[in-house]
mmCIF file with all atom_site columns, C-alpha atoms and ligand atoms in Angstrom:
data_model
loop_
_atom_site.group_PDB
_atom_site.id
_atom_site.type_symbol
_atom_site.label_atom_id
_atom_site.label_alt_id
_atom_site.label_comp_id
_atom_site.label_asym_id
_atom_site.label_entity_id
_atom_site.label_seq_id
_atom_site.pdbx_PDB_ins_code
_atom_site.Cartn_x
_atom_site.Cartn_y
_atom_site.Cartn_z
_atom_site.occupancy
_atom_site.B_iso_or_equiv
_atom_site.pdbx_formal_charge
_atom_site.auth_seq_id
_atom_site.auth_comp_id
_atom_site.auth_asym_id
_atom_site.auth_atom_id
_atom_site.pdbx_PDB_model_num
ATOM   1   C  CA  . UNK A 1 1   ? 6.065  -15.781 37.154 1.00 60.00 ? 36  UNK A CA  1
ATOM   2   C  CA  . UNK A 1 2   ? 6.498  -19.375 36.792 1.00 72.00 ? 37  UNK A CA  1
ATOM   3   C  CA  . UNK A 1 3   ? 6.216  -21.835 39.987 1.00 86.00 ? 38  UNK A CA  1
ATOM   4   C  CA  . UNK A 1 4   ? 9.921  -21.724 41.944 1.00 88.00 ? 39  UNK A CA  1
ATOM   5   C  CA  . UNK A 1 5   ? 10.972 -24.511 43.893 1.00 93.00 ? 40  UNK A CA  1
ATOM   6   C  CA  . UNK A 1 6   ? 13.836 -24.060 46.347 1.00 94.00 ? 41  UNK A CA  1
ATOM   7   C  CA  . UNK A 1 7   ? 16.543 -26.439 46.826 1.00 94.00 ? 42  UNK A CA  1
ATOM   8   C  CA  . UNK A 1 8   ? 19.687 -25.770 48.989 1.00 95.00 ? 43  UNK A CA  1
ATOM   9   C  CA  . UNK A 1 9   ? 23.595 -26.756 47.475 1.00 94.00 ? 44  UNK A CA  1
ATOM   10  C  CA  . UNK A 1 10  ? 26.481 -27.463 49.488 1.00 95.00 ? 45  UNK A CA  1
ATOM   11  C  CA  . UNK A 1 11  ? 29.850 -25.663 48.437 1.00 94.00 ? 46  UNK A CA  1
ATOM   12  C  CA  . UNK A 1 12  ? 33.517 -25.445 49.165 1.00 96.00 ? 47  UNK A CA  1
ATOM   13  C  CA  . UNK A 1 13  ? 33.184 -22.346 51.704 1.00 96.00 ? 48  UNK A CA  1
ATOM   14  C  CA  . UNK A 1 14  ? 36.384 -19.927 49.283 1.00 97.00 ? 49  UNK A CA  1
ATOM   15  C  CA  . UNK A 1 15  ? 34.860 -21.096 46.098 1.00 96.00 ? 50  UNK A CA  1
ATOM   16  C  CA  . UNK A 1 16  ? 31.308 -19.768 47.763 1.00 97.00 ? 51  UNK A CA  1
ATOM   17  C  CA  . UNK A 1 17  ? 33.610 -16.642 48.387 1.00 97.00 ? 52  UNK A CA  1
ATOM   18  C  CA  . UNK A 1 18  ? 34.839 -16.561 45.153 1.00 97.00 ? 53  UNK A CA  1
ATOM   19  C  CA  . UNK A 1 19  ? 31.432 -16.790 43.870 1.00 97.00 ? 54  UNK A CA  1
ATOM   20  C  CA  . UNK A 1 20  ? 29.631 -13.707 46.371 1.00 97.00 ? 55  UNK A CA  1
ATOM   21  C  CA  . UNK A 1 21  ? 32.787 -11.634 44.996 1.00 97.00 ? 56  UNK A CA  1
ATOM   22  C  CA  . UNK A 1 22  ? 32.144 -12.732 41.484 1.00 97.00 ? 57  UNK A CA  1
ATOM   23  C  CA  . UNK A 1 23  ? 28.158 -12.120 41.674 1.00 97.00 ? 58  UNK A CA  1
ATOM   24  C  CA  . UNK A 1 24  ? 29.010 -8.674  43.764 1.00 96.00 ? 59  UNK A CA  1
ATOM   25  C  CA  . UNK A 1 25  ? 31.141 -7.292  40.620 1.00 96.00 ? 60  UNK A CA  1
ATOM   26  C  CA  . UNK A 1 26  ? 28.674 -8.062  38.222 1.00 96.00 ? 61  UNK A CA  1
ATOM   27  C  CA  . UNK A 1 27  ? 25.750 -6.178  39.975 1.00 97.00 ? 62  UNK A CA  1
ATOM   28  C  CA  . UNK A 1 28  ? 23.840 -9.194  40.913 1.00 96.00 ? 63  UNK A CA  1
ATOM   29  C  CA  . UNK A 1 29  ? 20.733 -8.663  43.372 1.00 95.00 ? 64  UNK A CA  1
ATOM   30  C  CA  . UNK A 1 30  ? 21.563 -11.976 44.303 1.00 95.00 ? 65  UNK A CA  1
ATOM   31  C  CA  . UNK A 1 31  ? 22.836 -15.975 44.318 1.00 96.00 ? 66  UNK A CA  1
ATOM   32  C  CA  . UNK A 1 32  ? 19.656 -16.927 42.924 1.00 95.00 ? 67  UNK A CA  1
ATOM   33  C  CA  . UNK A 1 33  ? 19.355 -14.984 39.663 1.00 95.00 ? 68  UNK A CA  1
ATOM   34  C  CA  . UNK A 1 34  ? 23.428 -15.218 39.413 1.00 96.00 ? 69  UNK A CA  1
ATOM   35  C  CA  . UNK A 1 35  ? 22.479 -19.326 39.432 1.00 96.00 ? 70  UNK A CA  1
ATOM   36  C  CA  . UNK A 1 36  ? 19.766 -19.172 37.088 1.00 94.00 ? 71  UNK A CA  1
ATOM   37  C  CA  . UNK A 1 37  ? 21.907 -17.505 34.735 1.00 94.00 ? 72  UNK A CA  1
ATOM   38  C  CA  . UNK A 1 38  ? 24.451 -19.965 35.110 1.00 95.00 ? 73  UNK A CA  1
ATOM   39  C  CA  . UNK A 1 39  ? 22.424 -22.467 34.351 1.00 94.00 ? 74  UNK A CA  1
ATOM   40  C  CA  . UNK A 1 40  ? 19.977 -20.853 31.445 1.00 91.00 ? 75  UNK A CA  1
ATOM   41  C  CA  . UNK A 1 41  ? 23.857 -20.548 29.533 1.00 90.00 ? 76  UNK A CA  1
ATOM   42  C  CA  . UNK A 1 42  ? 24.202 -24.288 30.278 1.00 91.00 ? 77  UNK A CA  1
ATOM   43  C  CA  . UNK A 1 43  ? 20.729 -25.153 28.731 1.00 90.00 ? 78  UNK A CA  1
ATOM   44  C  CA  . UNK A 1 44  ? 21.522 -22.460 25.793 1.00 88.00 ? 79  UNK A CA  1
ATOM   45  C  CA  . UNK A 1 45  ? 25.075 -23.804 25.064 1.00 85.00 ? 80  UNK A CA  1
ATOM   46  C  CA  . UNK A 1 46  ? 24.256 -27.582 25.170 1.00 86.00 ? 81  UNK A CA  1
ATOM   47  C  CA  . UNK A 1 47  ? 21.068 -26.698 22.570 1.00 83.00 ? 82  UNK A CA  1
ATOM   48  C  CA  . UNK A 1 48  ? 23.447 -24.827 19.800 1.00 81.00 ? 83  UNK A CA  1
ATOM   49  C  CA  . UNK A 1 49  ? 25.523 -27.814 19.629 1.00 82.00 ? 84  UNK A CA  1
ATOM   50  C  CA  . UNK A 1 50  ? 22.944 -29.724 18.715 1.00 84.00 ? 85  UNK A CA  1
ATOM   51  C  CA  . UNK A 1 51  ? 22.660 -29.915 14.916 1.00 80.00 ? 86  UNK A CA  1
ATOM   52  C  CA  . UNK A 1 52  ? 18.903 -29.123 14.051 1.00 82.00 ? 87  UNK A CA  1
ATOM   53  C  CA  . UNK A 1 53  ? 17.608 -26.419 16.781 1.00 85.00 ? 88  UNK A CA  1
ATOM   54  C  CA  . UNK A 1 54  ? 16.878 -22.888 15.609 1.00 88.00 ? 89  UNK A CA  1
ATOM   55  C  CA  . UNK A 1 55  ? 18.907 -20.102 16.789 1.00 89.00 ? 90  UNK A CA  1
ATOM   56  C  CA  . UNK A 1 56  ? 20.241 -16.488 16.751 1.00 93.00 ? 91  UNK A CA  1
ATOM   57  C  CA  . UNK A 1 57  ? 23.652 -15.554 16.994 1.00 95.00 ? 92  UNK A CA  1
ATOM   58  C  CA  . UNK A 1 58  ? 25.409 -11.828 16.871 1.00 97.00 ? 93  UNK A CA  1
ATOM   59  C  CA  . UNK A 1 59  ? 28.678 -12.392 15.200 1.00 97.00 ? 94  UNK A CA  1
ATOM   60  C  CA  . UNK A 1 60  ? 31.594 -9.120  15.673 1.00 98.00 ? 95  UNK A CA  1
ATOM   61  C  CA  . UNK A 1 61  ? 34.476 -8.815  13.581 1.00 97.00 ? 96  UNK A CA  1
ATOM   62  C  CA  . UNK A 1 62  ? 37.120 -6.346  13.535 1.00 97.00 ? 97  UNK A CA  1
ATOM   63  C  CA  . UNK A 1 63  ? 39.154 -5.738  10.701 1.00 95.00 ? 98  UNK A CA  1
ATOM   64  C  CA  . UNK A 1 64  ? 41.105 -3.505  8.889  1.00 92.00 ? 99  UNK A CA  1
ATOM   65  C  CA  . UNK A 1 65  ? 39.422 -2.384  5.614  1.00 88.00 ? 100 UNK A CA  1
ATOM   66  C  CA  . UNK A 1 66  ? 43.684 -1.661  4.297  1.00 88.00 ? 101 UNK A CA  1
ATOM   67  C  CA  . UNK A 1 67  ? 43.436 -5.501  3.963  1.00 87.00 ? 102 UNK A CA  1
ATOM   68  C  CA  . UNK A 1 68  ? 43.231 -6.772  0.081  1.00 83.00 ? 103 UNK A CA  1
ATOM   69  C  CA  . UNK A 1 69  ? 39.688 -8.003  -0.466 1.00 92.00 ? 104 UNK A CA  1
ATOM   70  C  CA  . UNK A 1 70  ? 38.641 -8.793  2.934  1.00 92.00 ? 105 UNK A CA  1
ATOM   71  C  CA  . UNK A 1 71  ? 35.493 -6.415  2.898  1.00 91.00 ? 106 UNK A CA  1
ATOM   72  C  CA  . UNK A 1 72  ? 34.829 -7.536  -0.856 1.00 92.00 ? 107 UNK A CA  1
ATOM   73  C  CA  . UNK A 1 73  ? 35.217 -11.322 0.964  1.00 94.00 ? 108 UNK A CA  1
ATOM   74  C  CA  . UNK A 1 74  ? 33.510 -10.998 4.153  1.00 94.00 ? 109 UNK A CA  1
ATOM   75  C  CA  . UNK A 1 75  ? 30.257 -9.297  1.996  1.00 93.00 ? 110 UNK A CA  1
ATOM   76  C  CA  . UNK A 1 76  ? 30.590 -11.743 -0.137 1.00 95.00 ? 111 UNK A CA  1
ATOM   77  C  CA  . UNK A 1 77  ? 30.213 -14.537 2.629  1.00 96.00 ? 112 UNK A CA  1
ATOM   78  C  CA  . UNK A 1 78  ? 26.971 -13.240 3.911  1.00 94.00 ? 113 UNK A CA  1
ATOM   79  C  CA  . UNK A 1 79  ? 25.011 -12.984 0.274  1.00 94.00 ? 114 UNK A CA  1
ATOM   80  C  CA  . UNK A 1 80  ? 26.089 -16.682 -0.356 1.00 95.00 ? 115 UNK A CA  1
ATOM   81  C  CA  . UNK A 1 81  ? 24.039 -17.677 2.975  1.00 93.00 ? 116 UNK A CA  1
ATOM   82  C  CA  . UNK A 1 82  ? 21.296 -14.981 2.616  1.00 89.00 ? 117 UNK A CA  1
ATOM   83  C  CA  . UNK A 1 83  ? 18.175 -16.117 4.331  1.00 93.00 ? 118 UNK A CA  1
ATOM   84  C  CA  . UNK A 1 84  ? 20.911 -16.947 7.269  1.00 96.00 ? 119 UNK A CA  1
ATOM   85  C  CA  . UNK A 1 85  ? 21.999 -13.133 7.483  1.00 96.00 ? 120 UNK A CA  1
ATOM   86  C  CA  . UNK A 1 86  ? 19.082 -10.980 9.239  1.00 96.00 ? 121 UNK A CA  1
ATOM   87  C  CA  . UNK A 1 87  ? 20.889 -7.809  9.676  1.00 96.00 ? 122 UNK A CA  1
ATOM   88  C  CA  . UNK A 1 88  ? 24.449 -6.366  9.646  1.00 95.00 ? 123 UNK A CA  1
ATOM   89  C  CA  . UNK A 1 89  ? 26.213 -3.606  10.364 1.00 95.00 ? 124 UNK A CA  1
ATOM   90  C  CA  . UNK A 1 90  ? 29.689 -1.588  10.243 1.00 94.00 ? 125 UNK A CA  1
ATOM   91  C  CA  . UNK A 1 91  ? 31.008 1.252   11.618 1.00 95.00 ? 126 UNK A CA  1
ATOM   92  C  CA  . UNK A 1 92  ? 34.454 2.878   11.077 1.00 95.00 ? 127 UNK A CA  1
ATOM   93  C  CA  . UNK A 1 93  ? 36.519 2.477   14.476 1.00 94.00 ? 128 UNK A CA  1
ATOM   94  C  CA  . UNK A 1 94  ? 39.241 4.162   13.812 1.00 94.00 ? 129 UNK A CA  1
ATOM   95  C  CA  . UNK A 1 95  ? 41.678 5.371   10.446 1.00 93.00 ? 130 UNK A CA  1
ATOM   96  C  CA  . UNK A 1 96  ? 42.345 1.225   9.989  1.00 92.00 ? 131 UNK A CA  1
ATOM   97  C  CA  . UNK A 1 97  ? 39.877 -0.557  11.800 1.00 95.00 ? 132 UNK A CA  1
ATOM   98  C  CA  . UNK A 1 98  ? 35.782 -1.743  10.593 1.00 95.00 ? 133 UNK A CA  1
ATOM   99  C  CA  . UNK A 1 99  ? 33.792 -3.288  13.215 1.00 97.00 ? 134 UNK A CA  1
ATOM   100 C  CA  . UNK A 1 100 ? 30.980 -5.318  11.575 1.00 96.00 ? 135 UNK A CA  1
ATOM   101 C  CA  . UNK A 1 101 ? 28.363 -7.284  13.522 1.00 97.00 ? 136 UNK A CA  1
ATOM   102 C  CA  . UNK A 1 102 ? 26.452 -9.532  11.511 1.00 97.00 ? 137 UNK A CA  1
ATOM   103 C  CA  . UNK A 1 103 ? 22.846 -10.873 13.242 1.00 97.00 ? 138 UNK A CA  1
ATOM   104 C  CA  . UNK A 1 104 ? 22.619 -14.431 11.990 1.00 96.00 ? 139 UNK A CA  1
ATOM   105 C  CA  . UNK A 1 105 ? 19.048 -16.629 12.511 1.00 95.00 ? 140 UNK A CA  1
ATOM   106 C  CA  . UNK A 1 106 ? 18.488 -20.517 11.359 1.00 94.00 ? 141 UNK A CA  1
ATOM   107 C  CA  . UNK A 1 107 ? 19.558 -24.085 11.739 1.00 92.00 ? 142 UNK A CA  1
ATOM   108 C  CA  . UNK A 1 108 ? 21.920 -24.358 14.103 1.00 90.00 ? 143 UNK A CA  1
ATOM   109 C  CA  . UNK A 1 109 ? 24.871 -26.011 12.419 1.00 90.00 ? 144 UNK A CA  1
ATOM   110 C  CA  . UNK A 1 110 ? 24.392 -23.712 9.755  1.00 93.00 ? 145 UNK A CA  1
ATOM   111 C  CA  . UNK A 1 111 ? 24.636 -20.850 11.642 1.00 94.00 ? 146 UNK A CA  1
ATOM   112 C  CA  . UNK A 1 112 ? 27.555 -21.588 13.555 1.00 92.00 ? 147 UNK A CA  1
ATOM   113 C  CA  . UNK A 1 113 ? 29.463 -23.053 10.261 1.00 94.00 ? 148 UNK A CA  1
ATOM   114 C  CA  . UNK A 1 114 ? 28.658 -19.481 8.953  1.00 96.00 ? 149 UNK A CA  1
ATOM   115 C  CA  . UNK A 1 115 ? 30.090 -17.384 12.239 1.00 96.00 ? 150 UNK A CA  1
ATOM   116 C  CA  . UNK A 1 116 ? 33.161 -19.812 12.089 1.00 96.00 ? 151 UNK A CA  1
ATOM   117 C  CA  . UNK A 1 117 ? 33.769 -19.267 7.960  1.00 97.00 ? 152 UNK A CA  1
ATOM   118 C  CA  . UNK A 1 118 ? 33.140 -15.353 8.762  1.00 97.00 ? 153 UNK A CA  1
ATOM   119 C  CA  . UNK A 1 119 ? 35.681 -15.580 12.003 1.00 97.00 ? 154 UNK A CA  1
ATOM   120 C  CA  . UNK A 1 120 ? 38.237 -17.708 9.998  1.00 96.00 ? 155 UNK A CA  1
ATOM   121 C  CA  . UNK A 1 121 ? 39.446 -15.029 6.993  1.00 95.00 ? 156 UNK A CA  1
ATOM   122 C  CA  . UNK A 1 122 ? 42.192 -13.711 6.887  1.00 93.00 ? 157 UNK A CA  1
ATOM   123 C  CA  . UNK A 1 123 ? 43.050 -10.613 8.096  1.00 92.00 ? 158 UNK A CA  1
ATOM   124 C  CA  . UNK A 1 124 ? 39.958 -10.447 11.007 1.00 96.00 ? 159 UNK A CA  1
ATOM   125 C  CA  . UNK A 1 125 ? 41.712 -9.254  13.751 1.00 96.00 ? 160 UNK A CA  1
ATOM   126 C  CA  . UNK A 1 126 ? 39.387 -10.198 16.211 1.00 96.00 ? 161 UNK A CA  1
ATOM   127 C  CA  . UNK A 1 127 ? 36.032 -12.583 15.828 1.00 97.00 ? 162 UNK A CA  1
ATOM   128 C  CA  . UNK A 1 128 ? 33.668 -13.288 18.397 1.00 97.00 ? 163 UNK A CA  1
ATOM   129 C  CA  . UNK A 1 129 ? 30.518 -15.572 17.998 1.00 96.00 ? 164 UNK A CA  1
ATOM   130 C  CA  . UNK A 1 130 ? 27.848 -15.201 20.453 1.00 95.00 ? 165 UNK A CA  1
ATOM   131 C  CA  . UNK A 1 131 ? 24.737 -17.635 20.118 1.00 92.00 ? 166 UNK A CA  1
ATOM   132 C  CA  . UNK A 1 132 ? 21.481 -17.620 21.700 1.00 92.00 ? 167 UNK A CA  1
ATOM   133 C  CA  . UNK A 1 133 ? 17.847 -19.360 21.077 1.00 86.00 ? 168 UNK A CA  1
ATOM   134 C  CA  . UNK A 1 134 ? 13.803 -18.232 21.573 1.00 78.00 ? 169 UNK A CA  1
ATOM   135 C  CA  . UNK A 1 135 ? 14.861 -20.422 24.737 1.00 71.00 ? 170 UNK A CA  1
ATOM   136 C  CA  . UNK A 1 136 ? 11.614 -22.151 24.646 1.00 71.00 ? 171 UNK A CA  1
ATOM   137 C  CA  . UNK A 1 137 ? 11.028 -23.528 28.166 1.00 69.00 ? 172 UNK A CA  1
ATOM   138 C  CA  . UNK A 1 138 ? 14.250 -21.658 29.549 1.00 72.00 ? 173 UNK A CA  1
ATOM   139 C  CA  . UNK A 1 139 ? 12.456 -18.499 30.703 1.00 70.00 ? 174 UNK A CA  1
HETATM 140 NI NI1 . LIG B 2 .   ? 34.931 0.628   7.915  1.00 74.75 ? 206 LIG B NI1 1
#
């Protein structure tokens, strides 16, 4: 385990309330590791919007397969940006409704232009990008 150093914050007493509450639901052991997350997403979100880092993202789309093309579309999509597409997967949710996850991996910009062109098509119901790094230095 890498060196900790301790430092103390000061906080509105109800939003330190708020936060106990908040850290309780989740399952957190507690305030420290609920802080380090906090701030590891920080570090994480500021380095995917920079343009040239490297990193992962899982991108979930639900759709229904009824609508014209939008499979043939969202397949063709990923071969256009192979070496961005690592993995993907569907399953059949229901009579109607695919739920794909693609696992994309490269430049960042890339990456995220590819999750938003994926999210964008019509007829995807619901899109959700979620974006992560090797987090060198972050844990
Ligand atoms: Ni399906």
């Amino acid at each position: 385990m890498p060196h900790l150093e301790r430092f103390s914050i000061a906080m509105n007493r109800d939003l330190l309330r708020k936060f106990d509450q908040l850290i309780g639901h989740k399952g957190y052991p507690n305030r420290s590791e609920a802080i380090r997350d906090l701030v590891r997403n920080a570090l994480v979100e500021e380095q995917w919007t920079r343009p040239n880092e490297k990193l992962a993202a899982t991108v979930t789309l639900v759709y229904d397969h009824h609508t014209r093309e939008l499979a043939e579309r969202l397949a063709e999509i990923q071969h256009q940006h192979g070496p961005l597409v690592v993995a993907a997967t569907h399953i059949h949710l229901d009579n109607d409704n695919c739920l794909e996850v693609a696992i994309l991996r490269g430049q960042s910009d890339r990456v995220r232009q590819l999750a938003e062109l994926l999210i964008a098509q019509k007829g995807v119901k619901h899109g959700r990008a979620v974006y992560t790094t090797e987090g060198q230095g972050l844990w």
